[in-house]
CSV table of C-alpha atoms and ligand atoms in Angstrom, one decimal:
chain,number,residue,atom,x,y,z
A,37,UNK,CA,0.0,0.0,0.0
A,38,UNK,CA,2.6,2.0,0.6
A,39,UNK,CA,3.0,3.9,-2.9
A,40,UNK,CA,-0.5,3.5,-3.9
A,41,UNK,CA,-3.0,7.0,-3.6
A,42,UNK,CA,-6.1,4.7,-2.6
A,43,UNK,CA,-8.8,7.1,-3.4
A,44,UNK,CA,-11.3,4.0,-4.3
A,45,UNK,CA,-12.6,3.1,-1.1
A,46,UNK,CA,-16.2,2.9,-2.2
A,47,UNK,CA,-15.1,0.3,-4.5
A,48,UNK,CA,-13.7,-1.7,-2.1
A,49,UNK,CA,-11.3,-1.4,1.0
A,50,UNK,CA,-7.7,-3.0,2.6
A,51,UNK,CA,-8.1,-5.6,5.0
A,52,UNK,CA,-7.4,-4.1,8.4
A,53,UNK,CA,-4.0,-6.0,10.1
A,54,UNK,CA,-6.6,-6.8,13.1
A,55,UNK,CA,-8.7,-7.9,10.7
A,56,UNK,CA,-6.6,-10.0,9.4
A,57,UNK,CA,-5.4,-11.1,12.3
A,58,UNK,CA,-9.2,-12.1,13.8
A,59,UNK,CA,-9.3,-14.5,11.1
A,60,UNK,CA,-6.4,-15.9,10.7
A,61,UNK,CA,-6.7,-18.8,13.2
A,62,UNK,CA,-10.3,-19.4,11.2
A,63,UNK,CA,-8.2,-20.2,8.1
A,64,UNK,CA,-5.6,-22.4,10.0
A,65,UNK,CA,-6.2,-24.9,13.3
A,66,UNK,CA,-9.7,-23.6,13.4
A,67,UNK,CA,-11.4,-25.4,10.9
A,68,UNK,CA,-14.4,-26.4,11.9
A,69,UNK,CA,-17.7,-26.7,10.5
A,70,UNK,CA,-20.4,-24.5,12.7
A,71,UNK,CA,-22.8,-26.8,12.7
A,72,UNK,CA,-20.7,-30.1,14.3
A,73,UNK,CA,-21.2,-31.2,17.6
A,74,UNK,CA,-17.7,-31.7,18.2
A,75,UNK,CA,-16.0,-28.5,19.9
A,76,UNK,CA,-13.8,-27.8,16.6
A,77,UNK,CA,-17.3,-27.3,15.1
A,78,UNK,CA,-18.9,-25.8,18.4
A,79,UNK,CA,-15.8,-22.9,19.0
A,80,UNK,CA,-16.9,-22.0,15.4
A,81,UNK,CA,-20.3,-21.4,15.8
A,82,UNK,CA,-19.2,-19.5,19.2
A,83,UNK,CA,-17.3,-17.4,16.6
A,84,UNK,CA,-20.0,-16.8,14.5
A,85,UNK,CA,-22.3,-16.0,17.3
A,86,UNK,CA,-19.4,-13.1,18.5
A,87,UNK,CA,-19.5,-12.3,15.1
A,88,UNK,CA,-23.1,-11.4,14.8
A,89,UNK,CA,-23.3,-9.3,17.9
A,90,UNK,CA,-20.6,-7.5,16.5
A,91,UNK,CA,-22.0,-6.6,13.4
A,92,UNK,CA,-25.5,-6.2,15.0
A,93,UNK,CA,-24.1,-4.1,17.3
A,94,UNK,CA,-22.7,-1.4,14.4
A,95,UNK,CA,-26.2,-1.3,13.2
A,96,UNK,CA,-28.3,-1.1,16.4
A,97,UNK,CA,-30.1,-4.3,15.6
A,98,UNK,CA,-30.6,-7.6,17.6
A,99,UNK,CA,-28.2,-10.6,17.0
A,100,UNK,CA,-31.2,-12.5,15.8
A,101,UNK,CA,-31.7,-10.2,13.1
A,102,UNK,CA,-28.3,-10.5,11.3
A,103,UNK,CA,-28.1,-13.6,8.3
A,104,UNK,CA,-24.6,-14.1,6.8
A,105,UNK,CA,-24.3,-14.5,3.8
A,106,UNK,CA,-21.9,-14.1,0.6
A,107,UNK,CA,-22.4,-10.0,-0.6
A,108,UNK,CA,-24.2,-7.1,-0.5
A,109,UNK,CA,-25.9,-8.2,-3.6
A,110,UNK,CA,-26.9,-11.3,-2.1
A,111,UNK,CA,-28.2,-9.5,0.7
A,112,UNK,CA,-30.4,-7.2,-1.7
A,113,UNK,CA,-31.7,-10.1,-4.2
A,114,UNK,CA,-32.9,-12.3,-0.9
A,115,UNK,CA,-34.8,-8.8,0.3
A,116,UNK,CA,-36.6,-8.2,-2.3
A,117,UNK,CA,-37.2,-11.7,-3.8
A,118,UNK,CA,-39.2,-12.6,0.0
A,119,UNK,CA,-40.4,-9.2,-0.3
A,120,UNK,CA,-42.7,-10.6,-3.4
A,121,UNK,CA,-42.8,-14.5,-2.3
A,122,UNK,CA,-44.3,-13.3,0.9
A,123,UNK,CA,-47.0,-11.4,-1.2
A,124,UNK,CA,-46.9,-12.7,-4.6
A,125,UNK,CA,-50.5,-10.9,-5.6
A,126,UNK,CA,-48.5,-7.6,-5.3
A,127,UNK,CA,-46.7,-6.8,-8.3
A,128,UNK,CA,-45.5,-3.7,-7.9
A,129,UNK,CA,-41.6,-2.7,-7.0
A,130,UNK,CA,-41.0,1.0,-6.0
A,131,UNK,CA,-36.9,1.7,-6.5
A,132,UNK,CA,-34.9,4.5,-7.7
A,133,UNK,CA,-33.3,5.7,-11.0
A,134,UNK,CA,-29.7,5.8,-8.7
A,135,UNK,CA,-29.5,2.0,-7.3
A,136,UNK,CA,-26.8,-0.2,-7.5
A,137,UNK,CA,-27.0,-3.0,-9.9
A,138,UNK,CA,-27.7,-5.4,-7.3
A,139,UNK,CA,-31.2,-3.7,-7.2
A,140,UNK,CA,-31.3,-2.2,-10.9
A,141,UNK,CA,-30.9,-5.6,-12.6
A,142,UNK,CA,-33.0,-7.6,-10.1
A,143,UNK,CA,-35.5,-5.2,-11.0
A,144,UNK,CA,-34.7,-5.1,-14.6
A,145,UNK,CA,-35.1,-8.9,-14.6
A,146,UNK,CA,-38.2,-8.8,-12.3
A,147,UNK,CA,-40.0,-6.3,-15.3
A,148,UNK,CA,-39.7,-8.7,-17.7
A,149,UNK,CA,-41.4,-11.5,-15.7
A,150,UNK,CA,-44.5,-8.9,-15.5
A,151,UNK,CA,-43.4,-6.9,-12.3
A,152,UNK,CA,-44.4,-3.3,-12.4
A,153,UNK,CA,-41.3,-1.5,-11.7
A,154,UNK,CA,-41.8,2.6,-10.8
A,155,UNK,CA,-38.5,4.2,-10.8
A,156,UNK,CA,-38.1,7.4,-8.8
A,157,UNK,CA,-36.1,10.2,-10.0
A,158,UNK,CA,-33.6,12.1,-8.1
A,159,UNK,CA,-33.1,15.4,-8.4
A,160,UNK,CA,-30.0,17.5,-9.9
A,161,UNK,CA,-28.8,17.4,-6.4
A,162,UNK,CA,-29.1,13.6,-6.4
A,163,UNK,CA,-31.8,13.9,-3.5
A,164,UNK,CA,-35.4,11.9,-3.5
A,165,UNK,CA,-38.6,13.6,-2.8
A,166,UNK,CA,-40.0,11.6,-0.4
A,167,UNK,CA,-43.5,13.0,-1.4
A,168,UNK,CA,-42.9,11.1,-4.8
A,169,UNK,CA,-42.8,8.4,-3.1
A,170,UNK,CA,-45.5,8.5,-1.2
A,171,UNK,CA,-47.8,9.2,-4.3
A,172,UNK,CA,-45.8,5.9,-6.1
A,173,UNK,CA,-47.5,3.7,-3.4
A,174,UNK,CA,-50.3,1.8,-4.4
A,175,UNK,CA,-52.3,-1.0,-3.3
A,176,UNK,CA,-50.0,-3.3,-5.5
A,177,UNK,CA,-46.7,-1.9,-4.0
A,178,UNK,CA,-45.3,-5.5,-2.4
A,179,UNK,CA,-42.0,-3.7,-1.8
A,180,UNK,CA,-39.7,-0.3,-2.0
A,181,UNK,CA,-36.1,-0.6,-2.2
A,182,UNK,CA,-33.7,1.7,-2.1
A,183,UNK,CA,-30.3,3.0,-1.1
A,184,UNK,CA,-29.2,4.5,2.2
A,185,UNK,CA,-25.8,6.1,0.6
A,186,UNK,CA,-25.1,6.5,-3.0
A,187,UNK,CA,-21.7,4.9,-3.6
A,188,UNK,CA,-21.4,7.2,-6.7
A,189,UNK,CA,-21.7,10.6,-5.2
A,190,UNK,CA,-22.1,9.6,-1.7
A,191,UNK,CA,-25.5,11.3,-1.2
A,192,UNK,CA,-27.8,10.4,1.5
A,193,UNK,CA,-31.2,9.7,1.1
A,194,UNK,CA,-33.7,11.2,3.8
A,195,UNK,CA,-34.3,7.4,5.3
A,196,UNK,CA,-36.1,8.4,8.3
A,197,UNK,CA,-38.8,9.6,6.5
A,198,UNK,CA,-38.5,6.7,4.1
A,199,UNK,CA,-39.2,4.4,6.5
A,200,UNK,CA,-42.0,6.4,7.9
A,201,UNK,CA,-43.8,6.9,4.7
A,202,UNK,CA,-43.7,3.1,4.1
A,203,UNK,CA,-44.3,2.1,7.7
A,204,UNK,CA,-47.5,4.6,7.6
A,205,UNK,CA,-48.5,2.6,4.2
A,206,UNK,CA,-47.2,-1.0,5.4
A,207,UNK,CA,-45.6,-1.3,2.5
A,208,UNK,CA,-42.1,-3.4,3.1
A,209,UNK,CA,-38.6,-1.4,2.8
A,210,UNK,CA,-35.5,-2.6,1.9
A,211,UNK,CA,-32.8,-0.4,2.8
A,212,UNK,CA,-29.3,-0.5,0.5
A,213,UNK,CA,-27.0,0.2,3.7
A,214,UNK,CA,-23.8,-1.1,2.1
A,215,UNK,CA,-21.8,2.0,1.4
A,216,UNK,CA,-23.4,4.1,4.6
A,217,UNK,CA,-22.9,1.2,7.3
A,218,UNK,CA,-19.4,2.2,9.0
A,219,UNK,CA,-19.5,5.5,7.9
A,220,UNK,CA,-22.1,7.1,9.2
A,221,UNK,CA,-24.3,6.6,12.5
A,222,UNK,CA,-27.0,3.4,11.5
A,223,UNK,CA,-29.8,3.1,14.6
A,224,UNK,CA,-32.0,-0.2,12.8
A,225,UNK,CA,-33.9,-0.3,16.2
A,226,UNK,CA,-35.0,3.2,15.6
A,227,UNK,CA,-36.1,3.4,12.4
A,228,UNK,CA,-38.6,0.6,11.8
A,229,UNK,CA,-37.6,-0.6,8.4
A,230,UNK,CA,-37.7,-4.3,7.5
A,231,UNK,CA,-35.0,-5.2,5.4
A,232,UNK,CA,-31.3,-4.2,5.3
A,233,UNK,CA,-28.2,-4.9,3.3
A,234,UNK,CA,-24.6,-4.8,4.3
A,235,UNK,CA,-21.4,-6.0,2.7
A,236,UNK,CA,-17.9,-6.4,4.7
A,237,UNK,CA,-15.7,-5.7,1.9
A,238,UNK,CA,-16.9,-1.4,2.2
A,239,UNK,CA,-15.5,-2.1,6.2
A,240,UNK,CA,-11.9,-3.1,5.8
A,241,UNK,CA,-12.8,-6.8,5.5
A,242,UNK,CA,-12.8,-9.2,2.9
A,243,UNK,CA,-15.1,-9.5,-0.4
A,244,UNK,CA,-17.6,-12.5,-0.5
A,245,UNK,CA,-19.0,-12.0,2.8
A,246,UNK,CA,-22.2,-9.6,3.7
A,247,UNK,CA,-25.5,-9.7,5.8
A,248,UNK,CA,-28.7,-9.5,5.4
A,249,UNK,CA,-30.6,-7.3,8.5
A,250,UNK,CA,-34.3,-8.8,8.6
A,251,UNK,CA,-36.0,-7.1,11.3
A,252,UNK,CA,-37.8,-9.5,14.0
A,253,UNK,CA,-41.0,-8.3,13.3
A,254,UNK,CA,-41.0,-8.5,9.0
A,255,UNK,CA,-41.8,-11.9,7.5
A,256,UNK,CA,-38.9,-13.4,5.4
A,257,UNK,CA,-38.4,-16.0,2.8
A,258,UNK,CA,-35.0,-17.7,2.1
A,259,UNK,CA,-33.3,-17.0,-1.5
A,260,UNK,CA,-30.7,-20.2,-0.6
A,261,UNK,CA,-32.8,-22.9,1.5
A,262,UNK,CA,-30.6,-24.9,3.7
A,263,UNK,CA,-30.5,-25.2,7.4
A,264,UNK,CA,-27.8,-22.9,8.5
A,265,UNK,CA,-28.5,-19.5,9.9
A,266,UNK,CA,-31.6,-20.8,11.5
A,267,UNK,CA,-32.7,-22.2,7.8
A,268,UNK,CA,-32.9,-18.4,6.7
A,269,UNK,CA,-29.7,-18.4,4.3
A,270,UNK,CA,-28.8,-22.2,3.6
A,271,UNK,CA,-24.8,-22.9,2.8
A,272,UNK,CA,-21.6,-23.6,5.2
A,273,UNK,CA,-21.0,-20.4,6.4
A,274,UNK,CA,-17.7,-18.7,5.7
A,275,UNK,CA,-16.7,-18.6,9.2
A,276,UNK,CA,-13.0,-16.9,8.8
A,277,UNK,CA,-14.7,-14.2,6.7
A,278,UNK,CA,-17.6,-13.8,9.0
A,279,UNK,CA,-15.1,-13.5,12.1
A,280,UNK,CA,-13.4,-11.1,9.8
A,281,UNK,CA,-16.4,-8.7,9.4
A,282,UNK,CA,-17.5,-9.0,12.9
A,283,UNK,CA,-13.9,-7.8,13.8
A,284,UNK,CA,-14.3,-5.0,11.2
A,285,UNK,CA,-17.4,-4.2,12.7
A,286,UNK,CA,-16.1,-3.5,15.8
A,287,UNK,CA,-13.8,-1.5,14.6
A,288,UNK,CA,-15.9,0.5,12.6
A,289,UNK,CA,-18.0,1.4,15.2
A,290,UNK,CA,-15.6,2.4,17.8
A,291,UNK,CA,-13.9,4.5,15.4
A,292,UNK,CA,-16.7,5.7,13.5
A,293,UNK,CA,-16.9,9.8,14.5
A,294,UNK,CA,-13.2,10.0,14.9
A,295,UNK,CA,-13.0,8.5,11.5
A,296,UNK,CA,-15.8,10.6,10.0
A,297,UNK,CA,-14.4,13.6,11.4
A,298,UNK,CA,-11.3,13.2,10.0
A,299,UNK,CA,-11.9,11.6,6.9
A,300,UNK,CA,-14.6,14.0,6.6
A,301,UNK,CA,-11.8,17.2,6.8
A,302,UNK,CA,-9.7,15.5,4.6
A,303,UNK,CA,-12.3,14.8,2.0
A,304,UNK,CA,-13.6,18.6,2.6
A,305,UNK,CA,-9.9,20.1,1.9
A,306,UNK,CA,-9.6,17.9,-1.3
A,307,UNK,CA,-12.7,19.2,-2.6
A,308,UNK,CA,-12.4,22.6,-2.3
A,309,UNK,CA,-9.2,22.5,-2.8
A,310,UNK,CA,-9.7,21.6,-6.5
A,311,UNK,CA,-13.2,23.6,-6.8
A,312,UNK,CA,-10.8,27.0,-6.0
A,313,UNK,CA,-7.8,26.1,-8.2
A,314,UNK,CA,-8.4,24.0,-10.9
A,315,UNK,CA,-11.4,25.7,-13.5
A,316,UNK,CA,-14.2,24.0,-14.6
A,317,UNK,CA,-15.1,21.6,-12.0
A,318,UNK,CA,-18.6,21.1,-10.6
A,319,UNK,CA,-19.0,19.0,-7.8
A,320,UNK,CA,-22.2,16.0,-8.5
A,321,UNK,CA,-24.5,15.5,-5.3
A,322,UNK,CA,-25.7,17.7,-2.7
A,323,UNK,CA,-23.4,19.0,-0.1
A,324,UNK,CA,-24.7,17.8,2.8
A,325,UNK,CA,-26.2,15.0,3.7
A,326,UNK,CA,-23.6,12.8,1.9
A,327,UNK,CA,-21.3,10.7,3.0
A,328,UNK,CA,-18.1,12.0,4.8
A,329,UNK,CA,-15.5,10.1,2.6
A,330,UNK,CA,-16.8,10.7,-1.0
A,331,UNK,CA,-16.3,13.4,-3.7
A,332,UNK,CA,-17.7,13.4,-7.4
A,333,UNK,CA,-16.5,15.6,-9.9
A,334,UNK,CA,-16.8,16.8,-13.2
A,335,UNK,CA,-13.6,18.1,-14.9
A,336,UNK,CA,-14.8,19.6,-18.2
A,337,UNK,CA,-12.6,19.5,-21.2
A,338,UNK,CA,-11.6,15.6,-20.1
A,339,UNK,CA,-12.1,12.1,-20.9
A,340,UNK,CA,-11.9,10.4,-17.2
A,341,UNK,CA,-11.3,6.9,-18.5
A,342,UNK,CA,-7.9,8.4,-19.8
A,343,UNK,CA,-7.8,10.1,-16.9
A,344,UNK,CA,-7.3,7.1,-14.4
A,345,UNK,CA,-5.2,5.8,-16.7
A,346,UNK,CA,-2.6,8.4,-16.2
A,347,UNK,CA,-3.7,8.6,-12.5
A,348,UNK,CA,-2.8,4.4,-12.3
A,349,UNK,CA,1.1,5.3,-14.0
A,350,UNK,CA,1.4,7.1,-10.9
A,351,UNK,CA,-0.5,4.4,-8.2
A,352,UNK,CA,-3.1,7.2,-7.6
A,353,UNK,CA,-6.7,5.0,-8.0
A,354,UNK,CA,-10.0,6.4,-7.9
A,355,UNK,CA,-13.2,5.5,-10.2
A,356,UNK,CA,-14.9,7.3,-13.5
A,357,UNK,CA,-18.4,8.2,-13.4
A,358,UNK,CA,-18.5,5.6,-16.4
A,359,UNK,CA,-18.1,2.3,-16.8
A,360,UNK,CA,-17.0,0.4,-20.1
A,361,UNK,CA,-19.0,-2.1,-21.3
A,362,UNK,CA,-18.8,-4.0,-24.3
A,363,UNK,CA,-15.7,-1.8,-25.5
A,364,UNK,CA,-18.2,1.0,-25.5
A,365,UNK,CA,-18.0,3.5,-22.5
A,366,UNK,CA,-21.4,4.1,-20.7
A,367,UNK,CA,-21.8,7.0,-18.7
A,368,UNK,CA,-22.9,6.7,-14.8
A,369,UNK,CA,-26.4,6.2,-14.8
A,370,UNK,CA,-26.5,7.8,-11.4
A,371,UNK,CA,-24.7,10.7,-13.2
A,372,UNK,CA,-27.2,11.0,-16.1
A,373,UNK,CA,-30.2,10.4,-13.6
A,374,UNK,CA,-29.0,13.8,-11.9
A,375,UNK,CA,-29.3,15.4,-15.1
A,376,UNK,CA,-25.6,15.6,-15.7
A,377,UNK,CA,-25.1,15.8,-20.0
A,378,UNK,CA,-23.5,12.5,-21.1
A,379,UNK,CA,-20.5,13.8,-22.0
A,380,UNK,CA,-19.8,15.7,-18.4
A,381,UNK,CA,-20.2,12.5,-16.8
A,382,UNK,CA,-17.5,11.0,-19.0
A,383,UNK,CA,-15.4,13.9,-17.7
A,384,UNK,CA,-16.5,13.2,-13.8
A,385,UNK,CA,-14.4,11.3,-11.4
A,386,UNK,CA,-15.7,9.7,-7.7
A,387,UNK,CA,-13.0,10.1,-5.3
A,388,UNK,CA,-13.6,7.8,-1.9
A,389,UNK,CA,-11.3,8.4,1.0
A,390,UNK,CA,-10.8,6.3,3.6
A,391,UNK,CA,-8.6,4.8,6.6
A,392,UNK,CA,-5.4,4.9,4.5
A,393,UNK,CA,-5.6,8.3,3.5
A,394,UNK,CA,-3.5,10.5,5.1
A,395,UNK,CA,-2.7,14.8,4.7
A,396,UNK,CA,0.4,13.9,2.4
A,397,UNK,CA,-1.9,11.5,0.4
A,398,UNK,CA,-4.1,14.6,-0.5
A,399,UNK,CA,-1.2,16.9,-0.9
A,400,UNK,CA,0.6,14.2,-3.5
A,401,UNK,CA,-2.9,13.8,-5.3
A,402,UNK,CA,-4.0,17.1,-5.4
A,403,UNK,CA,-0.6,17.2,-7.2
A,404,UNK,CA,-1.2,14.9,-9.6
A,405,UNK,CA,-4.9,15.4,-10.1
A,406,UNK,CA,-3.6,19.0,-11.2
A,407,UNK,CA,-1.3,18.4,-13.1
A,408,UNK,CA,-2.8,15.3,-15.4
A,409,UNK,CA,-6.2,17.8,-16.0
A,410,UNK,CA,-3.8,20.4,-17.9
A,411,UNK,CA,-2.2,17.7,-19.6
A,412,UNK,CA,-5.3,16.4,-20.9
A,413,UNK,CA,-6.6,20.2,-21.3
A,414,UNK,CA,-3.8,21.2,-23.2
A,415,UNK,CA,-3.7,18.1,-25.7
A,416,UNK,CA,-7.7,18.7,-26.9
A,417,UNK,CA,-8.1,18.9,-30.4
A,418,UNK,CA,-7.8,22.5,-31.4
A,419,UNK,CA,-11.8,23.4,-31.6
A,420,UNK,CA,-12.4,20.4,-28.7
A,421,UNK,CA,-14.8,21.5,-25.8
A,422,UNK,CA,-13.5,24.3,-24.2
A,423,UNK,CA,-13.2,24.4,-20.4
A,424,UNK,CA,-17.0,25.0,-19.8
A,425,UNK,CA,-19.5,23.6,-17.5
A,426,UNK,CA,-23.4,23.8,-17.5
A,427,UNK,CA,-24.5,24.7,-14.2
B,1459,PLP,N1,-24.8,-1.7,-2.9
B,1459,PLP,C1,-23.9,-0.7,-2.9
B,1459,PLP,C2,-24.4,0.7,-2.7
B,1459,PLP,C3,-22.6,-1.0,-3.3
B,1459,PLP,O1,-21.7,0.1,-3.4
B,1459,PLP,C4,-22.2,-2.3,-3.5
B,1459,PLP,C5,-20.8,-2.6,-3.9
B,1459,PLP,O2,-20.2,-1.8,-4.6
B,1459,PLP,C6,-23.1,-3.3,-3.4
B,1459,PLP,C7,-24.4,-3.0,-3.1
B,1459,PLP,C8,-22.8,-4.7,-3.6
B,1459,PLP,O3,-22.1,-5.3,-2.6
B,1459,PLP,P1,-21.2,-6.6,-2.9
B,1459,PLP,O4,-20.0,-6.2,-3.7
B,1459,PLP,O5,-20.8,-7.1,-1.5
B,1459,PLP,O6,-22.1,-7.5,-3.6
C-alpha cells in the first residue's frame, strides 16, 4: 500500500491487520464446521455467534436479526425476492433511478417476468422527494427498495422519513446500507424498516462476505434454503470471513466519529481545494447530507477513462463516473439520472477516501490530479470543448 494514492474506497477497502489477524486462526487450526457437535465445530459457531453481535451491534439491531451470507448483492436479491414471495399478488416494485446494480438488474429482470417496476427520479442534487414516493404507493406496491448512501456521489437519502412513509403505508422497505454502514451513525432499532443490506468488503474486511438485516417483526423468505442461519440463508457459512467482518465491525463502530471527522476534513480540503484552483469543476450531489468520505467531480474539457489511466502510472486510483462495457463506455447512470449531460459524466471522477488516507496522500494527489487535467486540457483537439461547464 505503501505507494499507492487509494482514493477507491467505495469500491472496495484494505483488509485491516486486526482484521486479518481475527481471522487468521479461522483459516488455519480452526477449521471447523459450525454446525458439528464436536467442539472444533462448536468454537466456530461461538465465533460466529461473536461475530453477529458485533455486526449487530454497528447497526443497532438484535443478533437474531443478522443472516450471513456471501455479498451485499446477495443481501439485496434475498430482500426483495421474499419481499414478493411473501406477497406474490402484489406486483409492484417501487426503486430508484440511482441503485446499484444489485437492485437495478433484479429489477430489470423482475419487469420482464410482469413486475411493475416505478422508478423514482432524483433530483440534480441527487436527492429523492419523499412525497414522490409516497404518491408511487399503491395497493400493488409489495416492496420499496432503495439506497441508504449512494456509492457514486455519496448522497444520502432522507431514510427516516423513508421508512415512515412506508411504515405509515405498510408497505415493506429494503434499505441499501452497504456503502453508509461504518461511515455514518445506523440506529435499525429506531427506524422501523424491514429489510437491510450490508457488505464487509466497504468495512476493511474481505469481499464474499455480507448480511442480510431482517427485522424481528417483518416476515422473510429464504433465497438459498438450507438449514444454516436458523434455515434463513442455507450454505456452510464462511466462518473466517464472518469473524473477519465481525472484527471490522467493531472497529468501525468504535472508530466511527473519529474516523468521519477526520476523513470528513480531509475529503472537505480535497474538494475545495480543487473547486478553488483548478477551473471547470462542478461538484455531482448535494453537499450535505452525503457521506463523509466521498467526492464526485466533473472536470470539463476531459475524458476520465484516460484520466485514471494516467492517474494508475502514478499508483493514484480512484473510479470514473462511467463504466466500459462492451468496448463501449457508458456513462454513470447515477450521473445521467441527476441530469448531468452525457458527456460531463464521462469527464467526472468519484474520489472515496478512507482509513489509508492521510494529509500527504491529499497533498501528492491534489498534485497529480492538477497536473494530469492540464495535460489532458492542453492536448484537446484545437476546436475540442472548451473548459465550460453547465450549471
Ligand atoms: N450496494 C452498494 C451501494 C454498493 O456500493 C455495493 C458494492 O459496490 C453493493 C451494493 C454490492 O455489494 P457486494 O460487492 O458485496 O455484492
Amino acid at each position: 500500500m505503501s505507494d499507492l494514492l487509494y482514493l477507491d474506497h467505495n469500491a472496495t477497502t484494505p483488509i485491516d491487520p486486526a482484521v486479518r489477524d481475527a481471522m487468521l486462526p479461522w483459516l488455519e487450526n480452526e477449521f471447523g464446521n459450525p454446525s458439528s457437535v464436536y467442539s472444533l465445530g462448536r468454537r466456530a459457531a461461538v465465533a460466529l455467534a461473536k461475530a453477529r453481535e458485533q455486526v449487530a451491534s454497528l447497526v443497532g439491531a438484535q443478533p437474531s436479526e443478522i443472516i450471513f451470507n456471501s455479498c451485499g448483492t446477495e443481501a439485496t436479491n434475498t430482500a426483495i425476492l421474499s419481499a414478493l414471495a411473501i406477497d406474490p399478488d402484489k406486483r409492484h416494485i417501487i426503486t430508484s433511478t440511482v441503485e446499484h446494480s444489485a437492485t437495478i438488474k433484479l429489477c430489470e429482470y423482475l419487469a420482464t417476468r410482469g413486475y411493475e417496476i416505478t422508478w423514482l427520479p432524483v433530483g440534480k442534487d441527487g436527492l429523492l422527494d419523499p412525497d414522490r414516493l409516497e404518491a408511487a404507493i399503491t395497493s400493488e406496491t409489495a416492496v420499496i427498495s432503495l439506497l441508504w448512501a449512494n456509492n457514486e456521489t455519496g448522497v444520502i437519502f432522507p431514510v427516516e422519513e423513508i421508512a415512515a412513509i412506508a411504515a405509515r403505508k405498510k408497505v415493506p422497505l429494503h434499505l441499501d446500507a452497504v456503502q453508509a454502514a461504518g461511515k455514518v451513525p445506523i440506529n435499525l432499532s429506531e427506524l422501523g424498516v424491514q429489510y437491510v443490506s450490508l457488505s464487509a468488503h466497504k468495512l476493511y474486511a474481505p469481499k464474499g462476505v455480507g448480511a442480510l438485516y431482517v427485522n424481528r417483526r417483518a416476515r422473510y423468505t429464504p433465497l438459498l434454503r438450507g438449514s444454516q442461519e436458523e434455515s434463513k440463508r442455507g450454505g456452510t457459512q464462511n466462518v473466517a470471513s464472518i469473524v473477519a467482518f465481525g472484527k471490522a465491525a467493531e472497529l468501525a463502530q468504535a472508530h466511527l466519529l473519529a474516523s468521519a471527522e477526520r476523513i470528513g476534513s480531509l475529503r472537505d480540503r480535497f474538494e475545495k481545494t480543487i473547486l478553488t484552483t483548478i477551473d471547470g469543476v462542478r461538484r455531482n450531489g448535494t453537499d450535505e447530507p452525503r457521506l463523509p468520505n466521498t467526492s464526485n467531480l466533473t472536470f470539463a474539457g476531459i475524458e476520465a477513462e484516460t484520466a485514471l489511466l494516467l492517474f494508475d502510472k502514478e499508483g493514484l486510483c480512484c473510479s470514473a463516473g462511467s463504466a466500459c462495457s462492451s468496448g463501449s463506455i457508458n456513462p454513470s447512470h447515477v450521473l445521467t439520472a441527476m441530469g448531468v449531460t452525457r458527456e460531463e459524466a464521462r469527464a467526472s471522477l468519484r474520489f472515496s477516501l478512507g482509513r489509508t488516507t492521510t494529509n500527504n496522500g491529499i497533498d501528492h494527489a491534489l498534485e497529480i490530479i492538477n497536473r494530469t487535467v492540464a495535460k489532458l486540457r492542453a492536448e484537446q483537439p484545437a476546436g475540442g470543448s472548451p473548459v465550460h461547464i453547465k450549471s
